Coordinates of C-alpha atoms in Angstrom, one line a residue:
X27 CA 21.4 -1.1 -14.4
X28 CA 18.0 -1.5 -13.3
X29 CA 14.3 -0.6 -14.8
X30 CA 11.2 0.9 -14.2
X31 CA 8.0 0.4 -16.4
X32 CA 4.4 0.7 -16.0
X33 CA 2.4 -2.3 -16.9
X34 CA -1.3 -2.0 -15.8
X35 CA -3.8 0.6 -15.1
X36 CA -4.1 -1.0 -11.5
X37 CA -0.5 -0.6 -11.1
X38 CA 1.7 2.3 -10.5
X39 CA 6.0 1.8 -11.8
X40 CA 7.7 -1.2 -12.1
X41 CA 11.4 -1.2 -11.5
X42 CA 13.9 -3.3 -13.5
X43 CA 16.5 -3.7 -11.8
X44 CA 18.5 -6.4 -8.9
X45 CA 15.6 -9.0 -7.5
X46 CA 17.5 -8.2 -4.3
X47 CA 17.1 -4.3 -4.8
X48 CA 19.8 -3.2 -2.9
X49 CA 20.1 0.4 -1.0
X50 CA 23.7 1.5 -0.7
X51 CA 26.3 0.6 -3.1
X52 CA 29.9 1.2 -3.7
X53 CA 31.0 0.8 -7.4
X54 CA 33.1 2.4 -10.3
X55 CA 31.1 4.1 -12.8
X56 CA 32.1 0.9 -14.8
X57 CA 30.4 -1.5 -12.5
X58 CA 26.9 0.7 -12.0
X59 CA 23.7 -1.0 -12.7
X60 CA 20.6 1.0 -14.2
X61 CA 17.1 0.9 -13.2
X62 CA 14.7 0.5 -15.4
X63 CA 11.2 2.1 -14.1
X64 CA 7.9 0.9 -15.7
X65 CA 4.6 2.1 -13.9
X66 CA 2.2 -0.4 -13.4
X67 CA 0.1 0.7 -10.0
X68 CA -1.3 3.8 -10.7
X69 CA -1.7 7.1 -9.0
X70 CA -4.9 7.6 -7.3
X71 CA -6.2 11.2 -6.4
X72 CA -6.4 12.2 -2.9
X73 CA -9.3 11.1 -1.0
X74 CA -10.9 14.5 0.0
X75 CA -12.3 14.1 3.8
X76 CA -15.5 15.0 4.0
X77 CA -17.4 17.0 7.4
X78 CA -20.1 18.1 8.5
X79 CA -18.9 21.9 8.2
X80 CA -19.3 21.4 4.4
X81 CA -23.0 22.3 2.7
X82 CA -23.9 18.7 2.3
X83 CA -22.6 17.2 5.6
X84 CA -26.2 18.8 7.6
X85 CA -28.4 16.3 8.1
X86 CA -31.9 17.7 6.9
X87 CA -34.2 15.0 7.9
X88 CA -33.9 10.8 9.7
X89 CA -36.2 8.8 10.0
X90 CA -36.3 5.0 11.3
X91 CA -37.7 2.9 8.8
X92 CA -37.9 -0.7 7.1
X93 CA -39.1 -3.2 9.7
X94 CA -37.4 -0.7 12.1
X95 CA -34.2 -1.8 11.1
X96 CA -33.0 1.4 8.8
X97 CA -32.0 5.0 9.8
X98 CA -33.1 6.9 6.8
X99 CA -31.1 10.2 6.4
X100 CA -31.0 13.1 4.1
X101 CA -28.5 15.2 4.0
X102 CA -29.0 19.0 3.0
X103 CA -27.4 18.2 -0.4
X104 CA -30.1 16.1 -1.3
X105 CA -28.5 12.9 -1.0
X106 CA -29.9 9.9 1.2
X107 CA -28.0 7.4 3.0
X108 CA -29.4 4.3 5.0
X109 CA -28.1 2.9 8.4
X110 CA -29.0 -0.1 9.3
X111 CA -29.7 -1.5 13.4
X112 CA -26.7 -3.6 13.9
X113 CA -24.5 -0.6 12.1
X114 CA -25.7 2.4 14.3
X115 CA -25.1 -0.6 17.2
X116 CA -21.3 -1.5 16.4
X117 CA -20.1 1.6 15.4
X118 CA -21.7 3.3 19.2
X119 CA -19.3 6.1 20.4
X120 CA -19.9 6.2 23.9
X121 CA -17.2 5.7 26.6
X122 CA -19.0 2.0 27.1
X123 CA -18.5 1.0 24.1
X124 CA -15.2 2.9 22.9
X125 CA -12.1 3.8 24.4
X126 CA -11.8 7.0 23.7
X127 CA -8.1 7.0 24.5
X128 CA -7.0 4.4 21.9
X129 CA -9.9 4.6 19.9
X130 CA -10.8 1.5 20.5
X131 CA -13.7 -0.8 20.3
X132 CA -13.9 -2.3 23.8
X133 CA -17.9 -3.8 24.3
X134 CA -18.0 -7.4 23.8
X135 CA -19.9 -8.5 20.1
X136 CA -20.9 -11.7 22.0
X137 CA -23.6 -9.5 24.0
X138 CA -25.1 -7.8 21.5
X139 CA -28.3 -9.3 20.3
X140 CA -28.5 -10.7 17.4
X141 CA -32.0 -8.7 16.1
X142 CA -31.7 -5.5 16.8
X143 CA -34.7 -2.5 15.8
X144 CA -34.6 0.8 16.7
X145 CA -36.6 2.1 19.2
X146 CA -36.1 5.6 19.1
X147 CA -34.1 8.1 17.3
X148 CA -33.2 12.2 18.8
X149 CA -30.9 14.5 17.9
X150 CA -28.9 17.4 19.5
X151 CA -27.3 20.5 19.2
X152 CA -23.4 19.6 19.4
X153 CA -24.2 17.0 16.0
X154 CA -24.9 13.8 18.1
X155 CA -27.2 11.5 17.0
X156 CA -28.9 9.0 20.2
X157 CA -30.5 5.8 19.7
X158 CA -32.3 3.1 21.5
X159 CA -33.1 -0.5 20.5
X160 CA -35.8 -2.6 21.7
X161 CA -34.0 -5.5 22.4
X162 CA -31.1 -3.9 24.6
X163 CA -31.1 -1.7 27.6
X164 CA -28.4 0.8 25.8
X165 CA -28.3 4.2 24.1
X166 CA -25.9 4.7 21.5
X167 CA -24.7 7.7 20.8
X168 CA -23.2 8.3 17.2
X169 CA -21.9 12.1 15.6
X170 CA -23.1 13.0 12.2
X171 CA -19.3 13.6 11.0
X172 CA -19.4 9.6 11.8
X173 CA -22.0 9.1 9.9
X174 CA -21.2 11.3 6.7
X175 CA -17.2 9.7 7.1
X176 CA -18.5 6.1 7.2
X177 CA -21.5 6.4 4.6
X178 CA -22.0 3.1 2.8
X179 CA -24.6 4.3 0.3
X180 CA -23.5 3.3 -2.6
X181 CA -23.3 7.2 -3.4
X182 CA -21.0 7.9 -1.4
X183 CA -19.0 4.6 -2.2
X184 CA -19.0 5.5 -5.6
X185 CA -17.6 9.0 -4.4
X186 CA -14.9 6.9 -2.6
X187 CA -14.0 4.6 -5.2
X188 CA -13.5 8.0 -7.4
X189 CA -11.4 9.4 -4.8
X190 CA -8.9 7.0 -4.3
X191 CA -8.8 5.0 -7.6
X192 CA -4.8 5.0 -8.8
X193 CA -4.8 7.0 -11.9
X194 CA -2.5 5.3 -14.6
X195 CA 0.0 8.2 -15.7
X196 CA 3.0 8.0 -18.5
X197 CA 5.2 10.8 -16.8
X198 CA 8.5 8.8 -16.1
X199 CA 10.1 11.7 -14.2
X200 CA 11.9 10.0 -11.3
X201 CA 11.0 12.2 -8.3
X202 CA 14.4 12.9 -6.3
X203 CA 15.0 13.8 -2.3
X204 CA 18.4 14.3 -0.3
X205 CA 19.2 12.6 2.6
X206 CA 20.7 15.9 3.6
X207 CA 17.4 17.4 3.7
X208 CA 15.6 14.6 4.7
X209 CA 17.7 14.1 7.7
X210 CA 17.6 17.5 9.1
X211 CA 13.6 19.0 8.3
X212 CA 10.7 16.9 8.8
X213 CA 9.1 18.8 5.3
X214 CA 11.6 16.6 3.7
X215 CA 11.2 13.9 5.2
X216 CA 7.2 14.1 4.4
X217 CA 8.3 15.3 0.5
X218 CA 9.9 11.6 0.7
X219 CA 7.4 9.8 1.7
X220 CA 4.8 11.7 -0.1
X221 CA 7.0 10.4 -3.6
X222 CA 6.8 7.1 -2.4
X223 CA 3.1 6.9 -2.0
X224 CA 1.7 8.9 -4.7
X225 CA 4.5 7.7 -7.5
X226 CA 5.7 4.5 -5.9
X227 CA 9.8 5.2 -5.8
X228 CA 11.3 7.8 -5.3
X229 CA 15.1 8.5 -5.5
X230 CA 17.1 9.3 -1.9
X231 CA 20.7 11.4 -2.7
X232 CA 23.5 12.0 -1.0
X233 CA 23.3 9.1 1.7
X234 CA 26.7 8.4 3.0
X235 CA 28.1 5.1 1.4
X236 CA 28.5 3.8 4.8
X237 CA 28.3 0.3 5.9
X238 CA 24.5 -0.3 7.6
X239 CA 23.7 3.4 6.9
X240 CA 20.6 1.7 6.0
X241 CA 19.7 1.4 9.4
X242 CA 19.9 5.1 9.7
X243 CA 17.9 6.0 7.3
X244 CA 15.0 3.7 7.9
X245 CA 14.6 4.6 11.3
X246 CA 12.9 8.1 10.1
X247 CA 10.1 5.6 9.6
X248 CA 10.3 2.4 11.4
X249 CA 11.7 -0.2 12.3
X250 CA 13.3 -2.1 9.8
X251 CA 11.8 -5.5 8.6
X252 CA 13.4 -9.0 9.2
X253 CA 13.5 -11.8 6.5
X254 CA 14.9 -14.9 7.0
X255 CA 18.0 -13.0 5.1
X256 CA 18.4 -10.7 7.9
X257 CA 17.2 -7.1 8.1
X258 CA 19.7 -6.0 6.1
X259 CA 22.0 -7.8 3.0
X260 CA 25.1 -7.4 1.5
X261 CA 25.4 -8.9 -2.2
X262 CA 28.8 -8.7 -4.2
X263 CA 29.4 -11.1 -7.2
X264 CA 30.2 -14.7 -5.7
X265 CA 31.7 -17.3 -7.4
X266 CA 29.9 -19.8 -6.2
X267 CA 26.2 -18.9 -6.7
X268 CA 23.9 -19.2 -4.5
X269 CA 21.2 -17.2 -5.6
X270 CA 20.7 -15.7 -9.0
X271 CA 21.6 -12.0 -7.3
X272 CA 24.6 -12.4 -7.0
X273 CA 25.6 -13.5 -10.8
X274 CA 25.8 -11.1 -13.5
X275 CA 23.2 -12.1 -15.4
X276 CA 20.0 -10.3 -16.3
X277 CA 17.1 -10.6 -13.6
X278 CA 13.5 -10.5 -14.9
X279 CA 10.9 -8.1 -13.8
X280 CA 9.4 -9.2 -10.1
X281 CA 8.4 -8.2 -6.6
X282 CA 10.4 -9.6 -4.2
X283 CA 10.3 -12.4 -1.9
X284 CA 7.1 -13.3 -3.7
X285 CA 6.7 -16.6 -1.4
X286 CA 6.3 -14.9 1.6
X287 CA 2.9 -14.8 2.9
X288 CA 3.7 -11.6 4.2
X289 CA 5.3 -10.0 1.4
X290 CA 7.7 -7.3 1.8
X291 CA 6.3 -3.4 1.6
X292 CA 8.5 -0.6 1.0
X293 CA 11.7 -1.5 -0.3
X294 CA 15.3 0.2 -0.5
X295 CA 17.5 -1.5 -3.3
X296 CA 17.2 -4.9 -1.4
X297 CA 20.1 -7.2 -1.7
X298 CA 20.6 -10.7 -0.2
X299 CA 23.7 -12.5 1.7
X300 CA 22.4 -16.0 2.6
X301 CA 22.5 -19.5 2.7
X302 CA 20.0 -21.9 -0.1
X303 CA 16.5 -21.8 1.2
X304 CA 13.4 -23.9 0.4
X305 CA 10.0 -22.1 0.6
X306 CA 6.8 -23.0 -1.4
X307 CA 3.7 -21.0 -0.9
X308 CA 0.7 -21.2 -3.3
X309 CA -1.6 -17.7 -3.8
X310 CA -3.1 -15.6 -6.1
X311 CA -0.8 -14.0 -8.4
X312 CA -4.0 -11.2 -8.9
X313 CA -6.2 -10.5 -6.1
X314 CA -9.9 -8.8 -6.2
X315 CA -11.9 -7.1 -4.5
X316 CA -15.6 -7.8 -4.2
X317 CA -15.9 -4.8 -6.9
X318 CA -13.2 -6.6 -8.9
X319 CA -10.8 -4.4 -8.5
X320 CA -7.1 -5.0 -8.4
X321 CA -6.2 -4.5 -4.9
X322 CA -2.9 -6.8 -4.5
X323 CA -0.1 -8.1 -7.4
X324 CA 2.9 -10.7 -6.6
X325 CA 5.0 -11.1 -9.2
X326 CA 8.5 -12.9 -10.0
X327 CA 9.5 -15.2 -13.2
X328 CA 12.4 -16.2 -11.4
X329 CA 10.3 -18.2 -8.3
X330 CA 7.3 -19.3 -10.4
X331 CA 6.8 -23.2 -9.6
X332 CA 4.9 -25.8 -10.9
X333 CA 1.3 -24.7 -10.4
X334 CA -1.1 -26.6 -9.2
X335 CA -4.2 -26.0 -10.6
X336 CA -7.3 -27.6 -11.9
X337 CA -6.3 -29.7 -15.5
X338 CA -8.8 -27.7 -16.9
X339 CA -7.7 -24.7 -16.3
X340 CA -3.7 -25.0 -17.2
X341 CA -3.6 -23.9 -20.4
X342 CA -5.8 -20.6 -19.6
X343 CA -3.5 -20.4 -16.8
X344 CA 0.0 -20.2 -19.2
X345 CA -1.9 -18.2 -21.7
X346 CA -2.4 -15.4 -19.0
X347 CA 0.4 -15.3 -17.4
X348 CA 2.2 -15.4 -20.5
X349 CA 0.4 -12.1 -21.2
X350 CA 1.0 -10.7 -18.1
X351 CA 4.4 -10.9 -18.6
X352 CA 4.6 -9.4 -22.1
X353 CA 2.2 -6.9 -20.6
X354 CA 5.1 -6.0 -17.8
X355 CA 8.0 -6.3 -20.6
X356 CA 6.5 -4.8 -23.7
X357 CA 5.2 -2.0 -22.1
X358 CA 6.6 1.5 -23.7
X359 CA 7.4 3.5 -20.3
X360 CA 10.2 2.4 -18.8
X361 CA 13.2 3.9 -16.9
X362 CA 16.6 3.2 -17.2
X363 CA 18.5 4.9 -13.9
X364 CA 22.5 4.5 -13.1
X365 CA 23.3 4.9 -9.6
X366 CA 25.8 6.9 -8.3
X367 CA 27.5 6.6 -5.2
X368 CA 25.5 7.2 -2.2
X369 CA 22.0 6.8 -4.6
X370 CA 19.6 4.8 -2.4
X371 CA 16.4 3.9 -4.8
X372 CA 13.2 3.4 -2.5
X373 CA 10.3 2.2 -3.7
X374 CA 6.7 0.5 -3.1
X375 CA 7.3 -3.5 -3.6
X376 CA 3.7 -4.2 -3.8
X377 CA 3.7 -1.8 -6.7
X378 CA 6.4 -1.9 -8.7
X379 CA 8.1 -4.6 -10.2
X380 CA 12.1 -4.2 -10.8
X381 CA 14.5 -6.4 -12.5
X382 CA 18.2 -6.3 -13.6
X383 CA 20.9 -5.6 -16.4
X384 CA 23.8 -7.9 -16.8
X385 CA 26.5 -6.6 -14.8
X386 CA 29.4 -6.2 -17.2
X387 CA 32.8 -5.0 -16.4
X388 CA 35.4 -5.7 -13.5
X389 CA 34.6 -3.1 -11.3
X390 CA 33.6 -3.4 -8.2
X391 CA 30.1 -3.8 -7.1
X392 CA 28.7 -3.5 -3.2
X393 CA 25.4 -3.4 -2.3
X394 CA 23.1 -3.1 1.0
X395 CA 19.4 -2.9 0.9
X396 CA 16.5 -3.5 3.6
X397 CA 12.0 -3.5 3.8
X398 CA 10.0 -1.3 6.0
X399 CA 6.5 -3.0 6.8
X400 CA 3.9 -0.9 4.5
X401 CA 1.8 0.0 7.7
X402 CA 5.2 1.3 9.3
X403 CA 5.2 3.5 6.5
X404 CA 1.7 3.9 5.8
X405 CA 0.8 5.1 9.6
X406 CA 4.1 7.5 9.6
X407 CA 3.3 9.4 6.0
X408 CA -0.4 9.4 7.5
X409 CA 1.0 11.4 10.8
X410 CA 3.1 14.0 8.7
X411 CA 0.1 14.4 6.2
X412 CA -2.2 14.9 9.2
X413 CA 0.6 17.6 10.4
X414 CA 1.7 19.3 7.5
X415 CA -1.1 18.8 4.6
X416 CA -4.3 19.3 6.0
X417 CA -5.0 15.6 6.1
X418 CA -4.3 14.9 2.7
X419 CA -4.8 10.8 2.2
X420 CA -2.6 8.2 1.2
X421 CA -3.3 6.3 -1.7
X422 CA -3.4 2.5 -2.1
X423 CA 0.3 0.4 -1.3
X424 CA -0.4 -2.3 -2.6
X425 CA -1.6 -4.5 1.0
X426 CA -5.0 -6.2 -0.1
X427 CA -6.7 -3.3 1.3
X428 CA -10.5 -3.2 0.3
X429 CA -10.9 0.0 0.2

């Protein structure tokens, strides 16, 4: 049985369930396992794109100012935003310095001076903005949608943080897709996706309880991603354990594969087959932001080793971790969810923590499971939002993004 329960108002669920969260799985009703659900990454709401079409995306007035090394704009709204030399320089749109088929920043940074002042400033009917520098022989040429989308006035940043801040929630209901649909209509397969993002699991029905169907599956979003496990596991009760999955004890809550540097992304009921391995890595179980916000978790009692940390700061270290971890189990939303045959349970690994019943019973248990990279998954929701929702963003996953 596995578990999903929310933990922190940086997080959105948790999942209690196998540590090796498999994604297929033959078994008597006897021998199912229940997820528990707990959110603990929350939901953010959508980041709203701003333009130039709207009221306050016209600029009203620029001027160059400070040392001539500002662009002081107003926008019709009445706010202000600065841009300083060396921005306006980098972020250039012209065919010199971009690519304009890949988007890409192609003029070397090595060339640009290092003092830059503006020289002079015009603008032009189609929203352009030109400008010149005194130290370089080069007119850049940036559009005001650039510069009202890339604002870093601490206005608009604030806007931004509003916009896309995970909103903690208490509504446990377990969003649910089929593979039928999903398979066939390209609505579906966004609906998916979507449920994944913006509640961090989502529940995939009716996928055939085939062996590597997996495979199948992932390929509506990328390719799959390779551990030293394999891409994908199988995990049935051994008698000879190797790894704590494949027991029948209880598994605590945790992300997976924690000692990866590159921790896995989106995950579908991942289950191991392998030999013992040895890996030590040593990281932040928390990471910040320079705002201090949470923008990355790793978590898993099971591979916590000795840490090595200043003596002066052990027992503060035990004391909050010790808290973190009531905070994850003590926390009053969780889901409990027994799969059914042909159930595969995705979800956000950098979000949600699962863990594990005790498999009781002497019915048979199969499992397969497998990882998508998060920017697989990330840049394919991103292209169906631009397609079928107007654009609508994608919140946080979980990647150390600074955003």
């Amino acid at each position: 049985m596995l578990c999903v329960s929310r933990i922190l108002s940086a997080f959105t669920p948790i999942i209690q369930g196998n540590s090796r969260a498999p994604s297929l799985r033959k078994v008597p009703l006897k021998a199912c396992r229940q997820l528990n659900i707990t959110p603990v990454w929350p939901i953010h709401n959508a980041l709203q794109v701003r333009s130039t079409h709207e009221p306050g995306g016209v600029i009203e007035e620029a001027n160059i100012t400070g040392n001539r090394k500002i662009l002081s704009v107003k926008w019709r709204n009445g706010e202000f935003a600065s841009f300083h030399s060396k921005w306006l320089r980098f972020n250039c749109l012209c065919s010199k310095c971009n690519d304009h088929t890949s988007k890409s920043w192609i003029w070397p940074a090595h060339q640009v001076p290092l003092e830059l002042t503006l020289k002079s400033m015009t603008t032009t009917d189609n929203g352009e903005i030109h400008v010149q520098w005194n130290e370089e022989e080069h007119e850049g040429i940036i559009t005001k949608d650039h510069l009202l989308q890339h604002s870093y006035s601490e206005e608009n940043r604030r806007r931004l943080r509003e916009e896309t801040k995970l909103q903690f929630q208490t509504d446990m209901t377990l969003p649910e897709v089929s593979w039928l649909d999903v398979e066939k209509c390209e609505d579906a397969l966004y609906r998916w996706l979507r449920n994944i993002s913006d509640k961090g699991i989502c529940l995939l029905t009716d996928v055939p309880a085939e062996h590597h169907y997996a495979r199948k599956v992932l390929s509506k979003i990328g390719s799959l991603t390779g551990t030293l496990y394999g891409d994908i596991w199988d995990v049935k009760l051994h008698k000879n354990i190797i790894n704590a999955a494949y027991g029948r004890q209880a598994l605590l809550f945790h992300t997976d594969l924690a000692i990866y540097e590159a921790q896995p992304g989106i995950q579908f009921l991942h289950c191991l087959k392998a030999d013992p391995v040895h890996m030590i890595l040593r990281k932040p179980l928390i990471r910040l932001n320079d705002d201090n916000r949470i923008i990355s978790v790793t978590w898993h009692e099971h591979e916590l080793g000795p840490p090595l940390v200043n003596e002066k700061n052990v027992d503060d270290f035990y004391r909050s971790y010790q808290l973190f971890a009531r905070a994850i189990n003590e926390f009053p939303y969780k889901r409990s969810v027994r799969l059914r045959k042909g159930d595969m349970i995705c979800f956000n690994n950098r979000r949600l923590a699962h863990s594990r019943n005790a498999f009781v019973g002497k019915g048979e248990r199969h499992l397969q499971g497998c990882y998508v990279n998060s920017d697989d998954f990330k840049s394919k929701l991103m292209y169906l939002s631009h397609k079928l929702d107007n654009g609508r963003p994608v919140c946080h996953i979980g990647n150390t993004d600074w955003t």
